[in-house]
Amino acid sequence: MRKIDILWLGAALLVGGAVLYGLLRVFGLSQVTAGIWAQAIFTLGLVAWIATYLFRVAGRNMTFNAQMRDYRQSVLQKRREEQQDAAGTPADPK
């Protein structure tokens, strides 16, 4: 993600919080109650986002891990092909 994307995301979250607060005020909540609920909703969203990240880390389903897994598989496949070529057998026995 580029720096400008982070700035746009931050601005969108700031505006989203103000809109959420305004909507809660329109629905009749007091200033304090609307602020608490807006903050609670954003906090729960942040906790959920962090939980998805931790789930991906625990499951080793990160981009780096996937790239390393693909790299190792391609290296092993190339070694198999080289060994089969050296032995004079076909590369794909199927």
mmCIF file with all atom_site columns, C-alpha atoms in Angstrom:
data_model
loop_
_atom_site.group_PDB
_atom_site.id
_atom_site.type_symbol
_atom_site.label_atom_id
_atom_site.label_alt_id
_atom_site.label_comp_id
_atom_site.label_asym_id
_atom_site.label_entity_id
_atom_site.label_seq_id
_atom_site.pdbx_PDB_ins_code
_atom_site.Cartn_x
_atom_site.Cartn_y
_atom_site.Cartn_z
_atom_site.occupancy
_atom_site.B_iso_or_equiv
_atom_site.pdbx_formal_charge
_atom_site.auth_seq_id
_atom_site.auth_comp_id
_atom_site.auth_asym_id
_atom_site.auth_atom_id
_atom_site.pdbx_PDB_model_num
ATOM 1  C CA . MET A 1 1  ? 0.000   0.000   0.000   1.00 0.00 ? 1  MET A CA 1
ATOM 2  C CA . ARG A 1 2  ? 1.345   3.409   -0.911  1.00 0.00 ? 2  ARG A CA 1
ATOM 3  C CA . LYS A 1 3  ? 1.647   6.321   1.503   1.00 0.00 ? 3  LYS A CA 1
ATOM 4  C CA . ILE A 1 4  ? -1.090  8.256   -0.272  1.00 0.00 ? 4  ILE A CA 1
ATOM 5  C CA . ASP A 1 5  ? -3.429  5.270   0.085   1.00 0.00 ? 5  ASP A CA 1
ATOM 6  C CA . ILE A 1 6  ? -2.834  5.273   3.842   1.00 0.00 ? 6  ILE A CA 1
ATOM 7  C CA . LEU A 1 7  ? -3.628  8.989   3.973   1.00 0.00 ? 7  LEU A CA 1
ATOM 8  C CA . TRP A 1 8  ? -6.858  8.467   2.013   1.00 0.00 ? 8  TRP A CA 1
ATOM 9  C CA . LEU A 1 9  ? -7.816  5.567   4.269   1.00 0.00 ? 9  LEU A CA 1
ATOM 10 C CA . GLY A 1 10 ? -7.184  7.655   7.371   1.00 0.00 ? 10 GLY A CA 1
ATOM 11 C CA . ALA A 1 11 ? -9.244  10.534  5.967   1.00 0.00 ? 11 ALA A CA 1
ATOM 12 C CA . ALA A 1 12 ? -12.066 8.145   5.051   1.00 0.00 ? 12 ALA A CA 1
ATOM 13 C CA . LEU A 1 13 ? -12.097 6.712   8.581   1.00 0.00 ? 13 LEU A CA 1
ATOM 14 C CA . LEU A 1 14 ? -12.139 10.197  10.071  1.00 0.00 ? 14 LEU A CA 1
ATOM 15 C CA . VAL A 1 15 ? -15.052 11.248  7.864   1.00 0.00 ? 15 VAL A CA 1
ATOM 16 C CA . GLY A 1 16 ? -16.782 7.917   8.520   1.00 0.00 ? 16 GLY A CA 1
ATOM 17 C CA . GLY A 1 17 ? -16.579 8.513   12.250  1.00 0.00 ? 17 GLY A CA 1
ATOM 18 C CA . ALA A 1 18 ? -18.076 11.975  11.868  1.00 0.00 ? 18 ALA A CA 1
ATOM 19 C CA . VAL A 1 19 ? -20.879 10.611  9.677   1.00 0.00 ? 19 VAL A CA 1
ATOM 20 C CA . LEU A 1 20 ? -21.591 7.809   12.138  1.00 0.00 ? 20 LEU A CA 1
ATOM 21 C CA . TYR A 1 21 ? -21.672 10.300  15.006  1.00 0.00 ? 21 TYR A CA 1
ATOM 22 C CA . GLY A 1 22 ? -24.024 12.538  13.000  1.00 0.00 ? 22 GLY A CA 1
ATOM 23 C CA . LEU A 1 23 ? -26.346 9.647   12.198  1.00 0.00 ? 23 LEU A CA 1
ATOM 24 C CA . LEU A 1 24 ? -26.486 8.626   15.832  1.00 0.00 ? 24 LEU A CA 1
ATOM 25 C CA . ARG A 1 25 ? -27.314 12.221  16.773  1.00 0.00 ? 25 ARG A CA 1
ATOM 26 C CA . VAL A 1 26 ? -30.070 12.313  14.117  1.00 0.00 ? 26 VAL A CA 1
ATOM 27 C CA . PHE A 1 27 ? -31.575 9.167   15.628  1.00 0.00 ? 27 PHE A CA 1
ATOM 28 C CA . GLY A 1 28 ? -31.922 10.971  18.950  1.00 0.00 ? 28 GLY A CA 1
ATOM 29 C CA . LEU A 1 29 ? -28.860 10.012  20.965  1.00 0.00 ? 29 LEU A CA 1
ATOM 30 C CA . SER A 1 30 ? -27.243 12.656  23.159  1.00 0.00 ? 30 SER A CA 1
ATOM 31 C CA . GLN A 1 31 ? -23.801 14.013  22.283  1.00 0.00 ? 31 GLN A CA 1
ATOM 32 C CA . VAL A 1 32 ? -22.041 11.872  24.864  1.00 0.00 ? 32 VAL A CA 1
ATOM 33 C CA . THR A 1 33 ? -23.962 8.685   24.062  1.00 0.00 ? 33 THR A CA 1
ATOM 34 C CA . ALA A 1 34 ? -23.488 9.146   20.302  1.00 0.00 ? 34 ALA A CA 1
ATOM 35 C CA . GLY A 1 35 ? -19.754 9.678   20.841  1.00 0.00 ? 35 GLY A CA 1
ATOM 36 C CA . ILE A 1 36 ? -19.453 6.586   23.005  1.00 0.00 ? 36 ILE A CA 1
ATOM 37 C CA . TRP A 1 37 ? -21.347 4.414   20.512  1.00 0.00 ? 37 TRP A CA 1
ATOM 38 C CA . ALA A 1 38 ? -19.380 5.745   17.539  1.00 0.00 ? 38 ALA A CA 1
ATOM 39 C CA . GLN A 1 39 ? -16.123 5.040   19.362  1.00 0.00 ? 39 GLN A CA 1
ATOM 40 C CA . ALA A 1 40 ? -17.330 1.580   20.427  1.00 0.00 ? 40 ALA A CA 1
ATOM 41 C CA . ILE A 1 41 ? -18.275 0.649   16.859  1.00 0.00 ? 41 ILE A CA 1
ATOM 42 C CA . PHE A 1 42 ? -14.897 1.777   15.515  1.00 0.00 ? 42 PHE A CA 1
ATOM 43 C CA . THR A 1 43 ? -13.079 -0.029  18.317  1.00 0.00 ? 43 THR A CA 1
ATOM 44 C CA . LEU A 1 44 ? -14.953 -3.266  17.592  1.00 0.00 ? 44 LEU A CA 1
ATOM 45 C CA . GLY A 1 45 ? -14.100 -2.878  13.909  1.00 0.00 ? 45 GLY A CA 1
ATOM 46 C CA . LEU A 1 46 ? -10.426 -2.441  14.773  1.00 0.00 ? 46 LEU A CA 1
ATOM 47 C CA . VAL A 1 47 ? -10.449 -5.488  17.045  1.00 0.00 ? 47 VAL A CA 1
ATOM 48 C CA . ALA A 1 48 ? -12.105 -7.561  14.290  1.00 0.00 ? 48 ALA A CA 1
ATOM 49 C CA . TRP A 1 49 ? -9.496  -6.400  11.754  1.00 0.00 ? 49 TRP A CA 1
ATOM 50 C CA . ILE A 1 50 ? -6.646  -7.295  14.127  1.00 0.00 ? 50 ILE A CA 1
ATOM 51 C CA . ALA A 1 51 ? -8.265  -10.701 14.748  1.00 0.00 ? 51 ALA A CA 1
ATOM 52 C CA . THR A 1 52 ? -8.291  -11.463 11.011  1.00 0.00 ? 52 THR A CA 1
ATOM 53 C CA . TYR A 1 53 ? -4.609  -10.530 10.831  1.00 0.00 ? 53 TYR A CA 1
ATOM 54 C CA . LEU A 1 54 ? -3.737  -12.759 13.798  1.00 0.00 ? 54 LEU A CA 1
ATOM 55 C CA . PHE A 1 55 ? -5.764  -15.588 12.260  1.00 0.00 ? 55 PHE A CA 1
ATOM 56 C CA . ARG A 1 56 ? -3.768  -15.310 9.027   1.00 0.00 ? 56 ARG A CA 1
ATOM 57 C CA . VAL A 1 57 ? -0.485  -15.226 10.970  1.00 0.00 ? 57 VAL A CA 1
ATOM 58 C CA . ALA A 1 58 ? -1.430  -18.272 13.052  1.00 0.00 ? 58 ALA A CA 1
ATOM 59 C CA . GLY A 1 59 ? -2.514  -20.156 9.933   1.00 0.00 ? 59 GLY A CA 1
ATOM 60 C CA . ARG A 1 60 ? 0.700   -19.157 8.120   1.00 0.00 ? 60 ARG A CA 1
ATOM 61 C CA . ASN A 1 61 ? -1.459  -17.788 5.312   1.00 0.00 ? 61 ASN A CA 1
ATOM 62 C CA . MET A 1 62 ? 0.544   -14.593 4.827   1.00 0.00 ? 62 MET A CA 1
ATOM 63 C CA . THR A 1 63 ? 1.794   -13.419 1.424   1.00 0.00 ? 63 THR A CA 1
ATOM 64 C CA . PHE A 1 64 ? 5.432   -14.066 2.325   1.00 0.00 ? 64 PHE A CA 1
ATOM 65 C CA . ASN A 1 65 ? 4.699   -17.619 3.471   1.00 0.00 ? 65 ASN A CA 1
ATOM 66 C CA . ALA A 1 66 ? 2.747   -18.356 0.288   1.00 0.00 ? 66 ALA A CA 1
ATOM 67 C CA . GLN A 1 67 ? 5.585   -17.013 -1.864  1.00 0.00 ? 67 GLN A CA 1
ATOM 68 C CA . MET A 1 68 ? 8.149   -19.124 0.016   1.00 0.00 ? 68 MET A CA 1
ATOM 69 C CA . ARG A 1 69 ? 5.965   -22.225 -0.326  1.00 0.00 ? 69 ARG A CA 1
ATOM 70 C CA . ASP A 1 70 ? 5.611   -21.662 -4.093  1.00 0.00 ? 70 ASP A CA 1
ATOM 71 C CA . TYR A 1 71 ? 9.353   -21.041 -4.426  1.00 0.00 ? 71 TYR A CA 1
ATOM 72 C CA . ARG A 1 72 ? 10.255  -24.238 -2.567  1.00 0.00 ? 72 ARG A CA 1
ATOM 73 C CA . GLN A 1 73 ? 7.845   -26.262 -4.695  1.00 0.00 ? 73 GLN A CA 1
ATOM 74 C CA . SER A 1 74 ? 9.273   -24.856 -7.918  1.00 0.00 ? 74 SER A CA 1
ATOM 75 C CA . VAL A 1 75 ? 12.855  -25.545 -6.770  1.00 0.00 ? 75 VAL A CA 1
ATOM 76 C CA . LEU A 1 76 ? 11.968  -29.130 -5.877  1.00 0.00 ? 76 LEU A CA 1
ATOM 77 C CA . GLN A 1 77 ? 10.187  -29.597 -9.220  1.00 0.00 ? 77 GLN A CA 1
ATOM 78 C CA . LYS A 1 78 ? 13.206  -28.278 -11.106 1.00 0.00 ? 78 LYS A CA 1
ATOM 79 C CA . ARG A 1 79 ? 15.537  -30.625 -9.179  1.00 0.00 ? 79 ARG A CA 1
ATOM 80 C CA . ARG A 1 80 ? 13.287  -33.594 -9.988  1.00 0.00 ? 80 ARG A CA 1
ATOM 81 C CA . GLU A 1 81 ? 13.310  -32.676 -13.673 1.00 0.00 ? 81 GLU A CA 1
ATOM 82 C CA . GLU A 1 82 ? 17.111  -32.319 -13.666 1.00 0.00 ? 82 GLU A CA 1
ATOM 83 C CA . GLN A 1 83 ? 17.529  -35.689 -11.967 1.00 0.00 ? 83 GLN A CA 1
ATOM 84 C CA . GLN A 1 84 ? 15.147  -37.364 -14.390 1.00 0.00 ? 84 GLN A CA 1
ATOM 85 C CA . ASP A 1 85 ? 16.906  -35.772 -17.382 1.00 0.00 ? 85 ASP A CA 1
ATOM 86 C CA . ALA A 1 86 ? 20.270  -36.960 -16.072 1.00 0.00 ? 86 ALA A CA 1
ATOM 87 C CA . ALA A 1 87 ? 18.926  -40.492 -15.628 1.00 0.00 ? 87 ALA A CA 1
ATOM 88 C CA . GLY A 1 88 ? 17.407  -40.467 -19.114 1.00 0.00 ? 88 GLY A CA 1
ATOM 89 C CA . THR A 1 89 ? 13.839  -41.005 -17.996 1.00 0.00 ? 89 THR A CA 1
ATOM 90 C CA . PRO A 1 90 ? 10.937  -38.867 -19.181 1.00 0.00 ? 90 PRO A CA 1
ATOM 91 C CA . ALA A 1 91 ? 10.170  -35.780 -17.056 1.00 0.00 ? 91 ALA A CA 1
ATOM 92 C CA . ASP A 1 92 ? 6.472   -36.649 -16.657 1.00 0.00 ? 92 ASP A CA 1
ATOM 93 C CA . PRO A 1 93 ? 5.832   -40.401 -16.236 1.00 0.00 ? 93 PRO A CA 1
ATOM 94 C CA . LYS A 1 94 ? 2.038   -39.988 -16.652 1.00 0.00 ? 94 LYS A CA 1
#
